Coordinates of C-alpha atoms in Angstrom, one line a residue:
X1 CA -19.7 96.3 17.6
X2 CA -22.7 94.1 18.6
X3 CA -21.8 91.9 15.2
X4 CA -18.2 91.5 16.8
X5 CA -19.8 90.4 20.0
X6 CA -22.4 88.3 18.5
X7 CA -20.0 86.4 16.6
X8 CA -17.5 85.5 19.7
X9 CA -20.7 84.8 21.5
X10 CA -21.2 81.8 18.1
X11 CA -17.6 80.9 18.8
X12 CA -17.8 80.2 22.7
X13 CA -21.0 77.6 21.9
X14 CA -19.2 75.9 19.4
X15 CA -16.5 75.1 21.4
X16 CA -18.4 74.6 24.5
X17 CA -20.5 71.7 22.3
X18 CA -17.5 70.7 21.1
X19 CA -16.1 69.4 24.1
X20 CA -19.6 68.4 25.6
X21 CA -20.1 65.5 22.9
X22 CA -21.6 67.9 20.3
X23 CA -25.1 68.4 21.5
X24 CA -25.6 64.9 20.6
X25 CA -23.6 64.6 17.5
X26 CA -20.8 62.4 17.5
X27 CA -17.6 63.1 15.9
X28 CA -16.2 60.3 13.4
X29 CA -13.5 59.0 15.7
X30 CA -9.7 58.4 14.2
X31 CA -8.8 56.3 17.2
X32 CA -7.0 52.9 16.2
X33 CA -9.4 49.9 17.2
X34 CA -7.7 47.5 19.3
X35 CA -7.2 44.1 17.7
X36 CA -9.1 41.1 19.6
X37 CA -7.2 37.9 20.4
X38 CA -8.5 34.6 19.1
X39 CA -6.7 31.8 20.1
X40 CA -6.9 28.9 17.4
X41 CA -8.0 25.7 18.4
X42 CA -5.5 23.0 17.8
X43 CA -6.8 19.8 15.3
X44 CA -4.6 17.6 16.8
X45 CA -5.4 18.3 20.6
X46 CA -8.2 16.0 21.3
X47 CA -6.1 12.9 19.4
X48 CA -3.5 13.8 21.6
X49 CA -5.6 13.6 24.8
X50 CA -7.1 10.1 23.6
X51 CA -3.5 8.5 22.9
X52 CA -1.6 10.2 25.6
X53 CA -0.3 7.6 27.8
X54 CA -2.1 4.5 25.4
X55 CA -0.5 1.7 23.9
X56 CA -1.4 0.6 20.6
X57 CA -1.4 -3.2 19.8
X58 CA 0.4 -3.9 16.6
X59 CA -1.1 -7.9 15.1
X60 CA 1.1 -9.5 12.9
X61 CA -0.9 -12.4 11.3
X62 CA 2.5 -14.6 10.5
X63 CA 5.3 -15.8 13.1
X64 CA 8.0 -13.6 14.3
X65 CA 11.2 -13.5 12.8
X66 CA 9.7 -13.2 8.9
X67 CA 9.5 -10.5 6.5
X68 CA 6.1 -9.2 7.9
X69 CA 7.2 -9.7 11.3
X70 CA 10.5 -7.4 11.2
X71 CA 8.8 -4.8 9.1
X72 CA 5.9 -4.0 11.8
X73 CA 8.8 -4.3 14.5
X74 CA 10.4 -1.8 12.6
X75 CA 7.4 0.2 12.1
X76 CA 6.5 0.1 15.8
X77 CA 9.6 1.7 16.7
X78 CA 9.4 5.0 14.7
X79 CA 5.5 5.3 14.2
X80 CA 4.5 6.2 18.0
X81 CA 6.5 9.7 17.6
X82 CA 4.3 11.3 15.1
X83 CA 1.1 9.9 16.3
X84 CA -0.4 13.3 18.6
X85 CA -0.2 12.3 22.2
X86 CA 2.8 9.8 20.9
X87 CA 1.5 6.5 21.9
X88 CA 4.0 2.8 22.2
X89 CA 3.3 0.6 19.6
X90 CA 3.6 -2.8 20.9
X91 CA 3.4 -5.5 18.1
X92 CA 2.1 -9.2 18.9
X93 CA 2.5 -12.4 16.9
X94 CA -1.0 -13.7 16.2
X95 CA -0.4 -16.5 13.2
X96 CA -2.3 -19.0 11.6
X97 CA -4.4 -20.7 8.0
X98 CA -1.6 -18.0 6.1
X99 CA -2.4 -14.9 8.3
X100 CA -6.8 -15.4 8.0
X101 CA -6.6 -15.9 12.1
X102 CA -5.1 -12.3 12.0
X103 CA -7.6 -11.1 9.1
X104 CA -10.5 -12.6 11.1
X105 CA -9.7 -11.5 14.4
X106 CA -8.9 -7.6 13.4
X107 CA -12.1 -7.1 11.7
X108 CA -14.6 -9.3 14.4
X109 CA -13.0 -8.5 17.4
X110 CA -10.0 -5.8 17.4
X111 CA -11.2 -2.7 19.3
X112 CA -12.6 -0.3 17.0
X113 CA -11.2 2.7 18.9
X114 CA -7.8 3.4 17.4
X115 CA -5.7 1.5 19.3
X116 CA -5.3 -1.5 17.4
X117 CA -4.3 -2.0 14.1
X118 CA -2.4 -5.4 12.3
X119 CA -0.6 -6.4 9.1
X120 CA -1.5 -10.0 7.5
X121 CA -1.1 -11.6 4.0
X122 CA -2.4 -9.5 1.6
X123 CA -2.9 -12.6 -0.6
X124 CA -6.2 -12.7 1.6
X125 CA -7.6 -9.9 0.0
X126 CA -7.7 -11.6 -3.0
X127 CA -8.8 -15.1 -1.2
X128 CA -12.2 -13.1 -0.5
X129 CA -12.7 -11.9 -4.4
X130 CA -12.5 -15.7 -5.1
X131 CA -14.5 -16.8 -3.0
X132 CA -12.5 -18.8 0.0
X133 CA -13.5 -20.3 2.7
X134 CA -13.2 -19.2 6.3
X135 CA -13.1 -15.9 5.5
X136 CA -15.2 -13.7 8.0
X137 CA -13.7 -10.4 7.0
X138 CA -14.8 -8.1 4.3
X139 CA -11.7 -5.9 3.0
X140 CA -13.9 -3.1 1.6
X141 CA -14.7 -2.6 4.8
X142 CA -11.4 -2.4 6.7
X143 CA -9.8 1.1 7.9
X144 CA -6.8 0.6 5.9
X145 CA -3.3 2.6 7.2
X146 CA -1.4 2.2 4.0
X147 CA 1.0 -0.4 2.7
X148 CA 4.7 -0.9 2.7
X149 CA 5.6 -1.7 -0.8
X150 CA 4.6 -2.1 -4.4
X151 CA 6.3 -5.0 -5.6
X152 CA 6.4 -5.6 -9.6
X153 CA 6.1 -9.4 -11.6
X154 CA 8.5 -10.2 -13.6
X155 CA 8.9 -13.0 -16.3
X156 CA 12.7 -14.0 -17.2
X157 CA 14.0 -16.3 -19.3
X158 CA 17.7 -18.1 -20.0
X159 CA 18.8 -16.1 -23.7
X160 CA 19.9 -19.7 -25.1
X161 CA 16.5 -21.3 -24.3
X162 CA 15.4 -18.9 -27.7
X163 CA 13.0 -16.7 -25.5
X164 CA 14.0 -13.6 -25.9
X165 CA 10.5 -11.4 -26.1
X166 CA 6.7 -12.2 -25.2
X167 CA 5.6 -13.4 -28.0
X168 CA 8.1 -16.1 -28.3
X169 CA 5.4 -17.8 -25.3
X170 CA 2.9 -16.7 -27.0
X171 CA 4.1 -19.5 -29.9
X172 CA 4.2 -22.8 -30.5
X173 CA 7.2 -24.1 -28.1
X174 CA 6.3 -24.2 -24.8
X175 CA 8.2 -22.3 -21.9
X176 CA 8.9 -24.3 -18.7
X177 CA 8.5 -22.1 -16.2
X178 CA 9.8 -22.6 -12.1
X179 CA 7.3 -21.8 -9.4
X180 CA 7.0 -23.0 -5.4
X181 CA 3.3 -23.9 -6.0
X182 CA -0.3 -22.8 -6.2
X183 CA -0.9 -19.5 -4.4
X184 CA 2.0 -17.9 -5.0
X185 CA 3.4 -15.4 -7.8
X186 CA 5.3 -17.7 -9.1
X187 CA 2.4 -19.9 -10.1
X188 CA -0.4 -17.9 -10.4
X189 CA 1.2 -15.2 -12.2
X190 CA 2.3 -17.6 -15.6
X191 CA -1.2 -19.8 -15.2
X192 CA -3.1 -16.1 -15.7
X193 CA -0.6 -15.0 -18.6
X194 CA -1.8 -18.7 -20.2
X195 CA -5.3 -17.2 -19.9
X196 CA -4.8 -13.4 -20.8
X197 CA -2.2 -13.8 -23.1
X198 CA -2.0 -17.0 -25.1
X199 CA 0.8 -17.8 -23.3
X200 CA 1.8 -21.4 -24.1
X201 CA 3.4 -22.0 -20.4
X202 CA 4.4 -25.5 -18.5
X203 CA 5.0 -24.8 -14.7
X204 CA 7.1 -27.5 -12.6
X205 CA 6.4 -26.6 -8.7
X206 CA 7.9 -27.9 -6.1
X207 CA 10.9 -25.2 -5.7
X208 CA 12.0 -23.9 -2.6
X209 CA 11.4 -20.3 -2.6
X210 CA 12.9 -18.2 -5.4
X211 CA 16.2 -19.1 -5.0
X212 CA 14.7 -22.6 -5.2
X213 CA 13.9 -21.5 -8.9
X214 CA 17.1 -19.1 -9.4
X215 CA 18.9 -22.1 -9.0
X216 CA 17.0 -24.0 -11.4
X217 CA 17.1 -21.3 -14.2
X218 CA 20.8 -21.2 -13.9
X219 CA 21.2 -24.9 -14.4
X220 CA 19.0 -25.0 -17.4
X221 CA 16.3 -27.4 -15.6
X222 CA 14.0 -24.7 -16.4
X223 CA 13.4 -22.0 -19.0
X224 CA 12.9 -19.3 -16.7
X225 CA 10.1 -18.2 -14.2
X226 CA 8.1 -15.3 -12.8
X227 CA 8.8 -13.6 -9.2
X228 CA 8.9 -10.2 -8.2
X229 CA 11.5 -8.0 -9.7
X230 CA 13.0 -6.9 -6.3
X231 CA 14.1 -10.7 -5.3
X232 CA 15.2 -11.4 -9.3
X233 CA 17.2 -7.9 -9.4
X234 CA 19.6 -9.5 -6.6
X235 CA 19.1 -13.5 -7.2
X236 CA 19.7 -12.9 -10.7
X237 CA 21.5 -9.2 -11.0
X238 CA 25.1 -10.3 -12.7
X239 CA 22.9 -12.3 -15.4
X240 CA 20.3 -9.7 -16.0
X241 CA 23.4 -7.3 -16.8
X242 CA 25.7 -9.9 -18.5
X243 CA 21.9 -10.5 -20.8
X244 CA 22.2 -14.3 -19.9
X245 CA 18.7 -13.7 -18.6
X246 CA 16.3 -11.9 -20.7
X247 CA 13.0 -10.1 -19.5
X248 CA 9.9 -11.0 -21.6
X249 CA 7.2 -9.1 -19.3
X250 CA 5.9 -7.4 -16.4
X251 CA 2.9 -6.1 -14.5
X252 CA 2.5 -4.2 -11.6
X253 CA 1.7 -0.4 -10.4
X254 CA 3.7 0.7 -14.1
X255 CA 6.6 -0.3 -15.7
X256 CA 10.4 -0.5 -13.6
X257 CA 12.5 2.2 -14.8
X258 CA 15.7 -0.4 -15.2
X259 CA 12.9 -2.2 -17.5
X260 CA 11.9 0.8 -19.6
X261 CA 11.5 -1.6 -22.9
X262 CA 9.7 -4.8 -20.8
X263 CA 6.1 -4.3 -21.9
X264 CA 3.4 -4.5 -19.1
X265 CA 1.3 -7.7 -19.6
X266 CA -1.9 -5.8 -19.4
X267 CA -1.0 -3.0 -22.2
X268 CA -0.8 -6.0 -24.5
X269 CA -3.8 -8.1 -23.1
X270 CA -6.7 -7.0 -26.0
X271 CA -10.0 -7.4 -23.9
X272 CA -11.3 -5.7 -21.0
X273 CA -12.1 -9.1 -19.0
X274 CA -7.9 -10.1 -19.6
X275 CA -6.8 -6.8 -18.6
X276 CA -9.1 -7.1 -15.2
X277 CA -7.6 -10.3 -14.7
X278 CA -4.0 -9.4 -14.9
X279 CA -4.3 -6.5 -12.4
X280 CA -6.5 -9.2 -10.0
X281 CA -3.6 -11.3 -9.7
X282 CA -1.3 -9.0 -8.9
X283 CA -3.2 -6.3 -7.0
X284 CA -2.2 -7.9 -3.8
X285 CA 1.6 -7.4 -5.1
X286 CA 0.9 -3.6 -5.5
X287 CA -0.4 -3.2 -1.6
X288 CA 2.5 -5.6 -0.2
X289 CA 2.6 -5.8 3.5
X290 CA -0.6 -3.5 4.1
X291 CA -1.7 -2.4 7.8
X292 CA -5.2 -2.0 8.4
X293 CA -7.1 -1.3 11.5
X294 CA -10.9 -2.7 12.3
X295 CA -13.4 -0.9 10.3
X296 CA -15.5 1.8 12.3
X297 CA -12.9 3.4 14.4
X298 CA -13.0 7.5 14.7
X299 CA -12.6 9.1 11.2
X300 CA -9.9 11.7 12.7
X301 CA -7.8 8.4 14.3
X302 CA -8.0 6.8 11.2
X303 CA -6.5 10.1 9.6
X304 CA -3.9 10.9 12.2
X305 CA -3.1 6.7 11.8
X306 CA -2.6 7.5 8.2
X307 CA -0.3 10.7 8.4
X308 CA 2.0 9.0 11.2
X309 CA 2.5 5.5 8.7
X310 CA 3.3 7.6 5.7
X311 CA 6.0 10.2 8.1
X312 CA 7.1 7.0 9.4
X313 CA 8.4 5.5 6.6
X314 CA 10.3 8.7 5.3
X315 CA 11.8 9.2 8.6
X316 CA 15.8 9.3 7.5
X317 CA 16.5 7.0 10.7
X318 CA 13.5 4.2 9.9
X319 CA 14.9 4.3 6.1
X320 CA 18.7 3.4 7.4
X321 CA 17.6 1.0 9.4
X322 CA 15.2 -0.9 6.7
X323 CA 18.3 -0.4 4.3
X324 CA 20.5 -2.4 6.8
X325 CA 17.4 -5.1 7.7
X326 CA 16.9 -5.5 3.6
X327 CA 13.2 -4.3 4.0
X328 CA 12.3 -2.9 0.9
X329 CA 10.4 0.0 0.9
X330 CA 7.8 2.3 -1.6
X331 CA 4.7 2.9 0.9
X332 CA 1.4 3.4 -0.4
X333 CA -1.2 6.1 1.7
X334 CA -4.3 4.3 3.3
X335 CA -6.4 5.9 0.8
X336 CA -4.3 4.3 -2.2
X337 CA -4.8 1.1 -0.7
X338 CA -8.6 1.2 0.0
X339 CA -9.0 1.7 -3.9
X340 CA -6.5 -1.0 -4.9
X341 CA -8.7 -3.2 -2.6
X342 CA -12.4 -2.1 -3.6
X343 CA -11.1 -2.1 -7.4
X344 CA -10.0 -6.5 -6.8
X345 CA -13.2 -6.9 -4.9
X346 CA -15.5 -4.9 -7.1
X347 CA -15.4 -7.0 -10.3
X348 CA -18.2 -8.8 -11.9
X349 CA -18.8 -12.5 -11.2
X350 CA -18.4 -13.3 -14.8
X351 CA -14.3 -11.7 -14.3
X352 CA -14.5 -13.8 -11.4
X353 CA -15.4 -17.1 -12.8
X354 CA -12.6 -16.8 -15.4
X355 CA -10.2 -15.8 -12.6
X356 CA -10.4 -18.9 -10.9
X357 CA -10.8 -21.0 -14.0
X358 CA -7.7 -19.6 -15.1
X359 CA -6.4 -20.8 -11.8
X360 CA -8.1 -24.3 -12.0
X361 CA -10.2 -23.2 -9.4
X362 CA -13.3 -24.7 -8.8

């Protein structure tokens, strides 16, 4: 009897504890934890509040109505909408010495905030690696956007002038090739290949443009010539496919795929310092029509710049239009350009020196 009572007396604690908090022993509790709310903070909102309501000045270093001209135009319309905070693009004309005005003025006095960014010769790049005058810039240090195209050098010739591969320049009978002048592809391009490649190579200048010289090869006044493949595949399309012209060589970012048997020039080049000086010459070629923006603006601008360019140019709407304006088109990221351009201005003065003597340089 007084166990039974003692043990409903044990009972009537417990449960008494129990709902007290345990005499100070806490239960494990099964209770779900409520999940805290983080908000994440959005990458893009404080380049949104800086070009919210801006304008960005777009300088194009050559007059308006010209290939550079119509490409930033066209850039300027589609660019703004996947910029954060979508900004206008507004582009102005600022020509002069072959876009250096433009060059110059970008990198000494363009703000260095983000909202200012051009497009000028990219010739001048390589003007600075050999030492031009007038040249306040320095490219290495440029915030560079990206380019528009990578254009490829190509050497034809007529079939019935009997050069039919590279090493028939390479010979004894010399190959009369067309060019507009000094400075251009068209020149420089076959005065390097004399260098780098034995080539034995007689250039008449004096043609207008490269239909200038399309015309030229078609009447048999000259052998052939070098120009960018994206001109030659429509000046001289029907005779590339008919094999009345003949390709002999290439260089530029790699080989064209409708020229899968063309060698490069600089896999058959057989020294280091020939190689180098095959890519100088056409390095510019490989960044065509390359935006850059002063150097020192905001690291995360420069990015967001970088990311709109690139969307730009695949925007279905922007590639219709350059399709209909004949704007060729095969972009290039800032970050690809910067390399291209610290790669022609990071040779040796020795590669230098044989650059422009191969140019008759002094």
């Amino acid at each position: 009897m007084r166990g039974a009572r003692s043990l409903v007396f044990a009972v009537t604690l417990g449960l008494i504890a129990a709902a007290c908090g345990g005499a100070g022993t806490t239960a494990p509790s099964t209770a779900p934890t409520a999940a805290v709310a983080t908000a994440t903070p959005d990458p893009n909102a404080a380049i949104a509040a800086f070009y919210s309501g801006k304008t960005i000045r777009v300088i194009v270093g050559l007059e308006a109505g010209g290939g550079f001209d119509t490409t930033a135009r066209l850039l300027a319309r589609h660019m703004g909408k996947y910029i954060p905070g979508n900004p206008t693009l507004v582009v102005e004309n600022m020509p002069g010495a072959g876009s250096r005005v433009a060059a110059n003025w970008l990198y000494e006095v363009g703000e260095k905030d983000g909202t200012v960014f051009g497009v000028f010769n990219e010739n001048q790049v390589l003007q600075q690696a050999l030492g031009a005058a007038d040249i306040k810039f320095d490219a290495k240090k440029f915030s560079w956007v990206g380019s528009t195209f990578s254009a490829t050098i190509v050497c034809i010739a007529r079939k019935d002038s009997g050069f039919t591969k590279l090493q028939d320049i390479q010979g004894t009978k010399q190959f009369i090739a067309g060019s507009t002048g000094p400075g251009s592809n068209t020149g420089d391009f076959p005065q390097v290949l004399r260098t780098a490649l034995g080539a034995n190579i007689k250039i008449v200048s004096g043609y207008n443009g490269t239909t200038g010289i399309s015309r030229a090869v078609d009447s048999g006044e000259v052998n052939g010539g070098c120009w960018t493949w994206e001109s030659m595949s429509v000046t001289q399309g029907q005779n590339l496919k008919d094999g009345v012209m003949i390709p002999l060589v290439q260089q530029g970012d790699g080989k064209i795929k409708e020229l899968p048997n063309v060698p490069l020039a600089e896999d058959i080049a057989t020294t280091p310092v020939n190689k180098a000086l095959l890519k100088a010459i056409t390095a510019p070629s490989v960044i065509s029509k390359s935006f850059t923006a002063p150097p020192g603006i905001p690291a995360d601008r420069l990015k967001a710049l970088r990311e709109a360019f690139v969307k730009a140019w695949k925007d279905p709407t922007m590639i219709e239009e350059a399709t209909k304006a004949k704007i060729d088109i095969a972009p290039k990221d800032g970050a690809a350009v910067e390399k291209i351009v610290n790669e022609l201005l990071g040779y040796d003065k020795a590669t230098i020196d044989t650059l422009k003597a191969a140019l008759a340089l002094k």
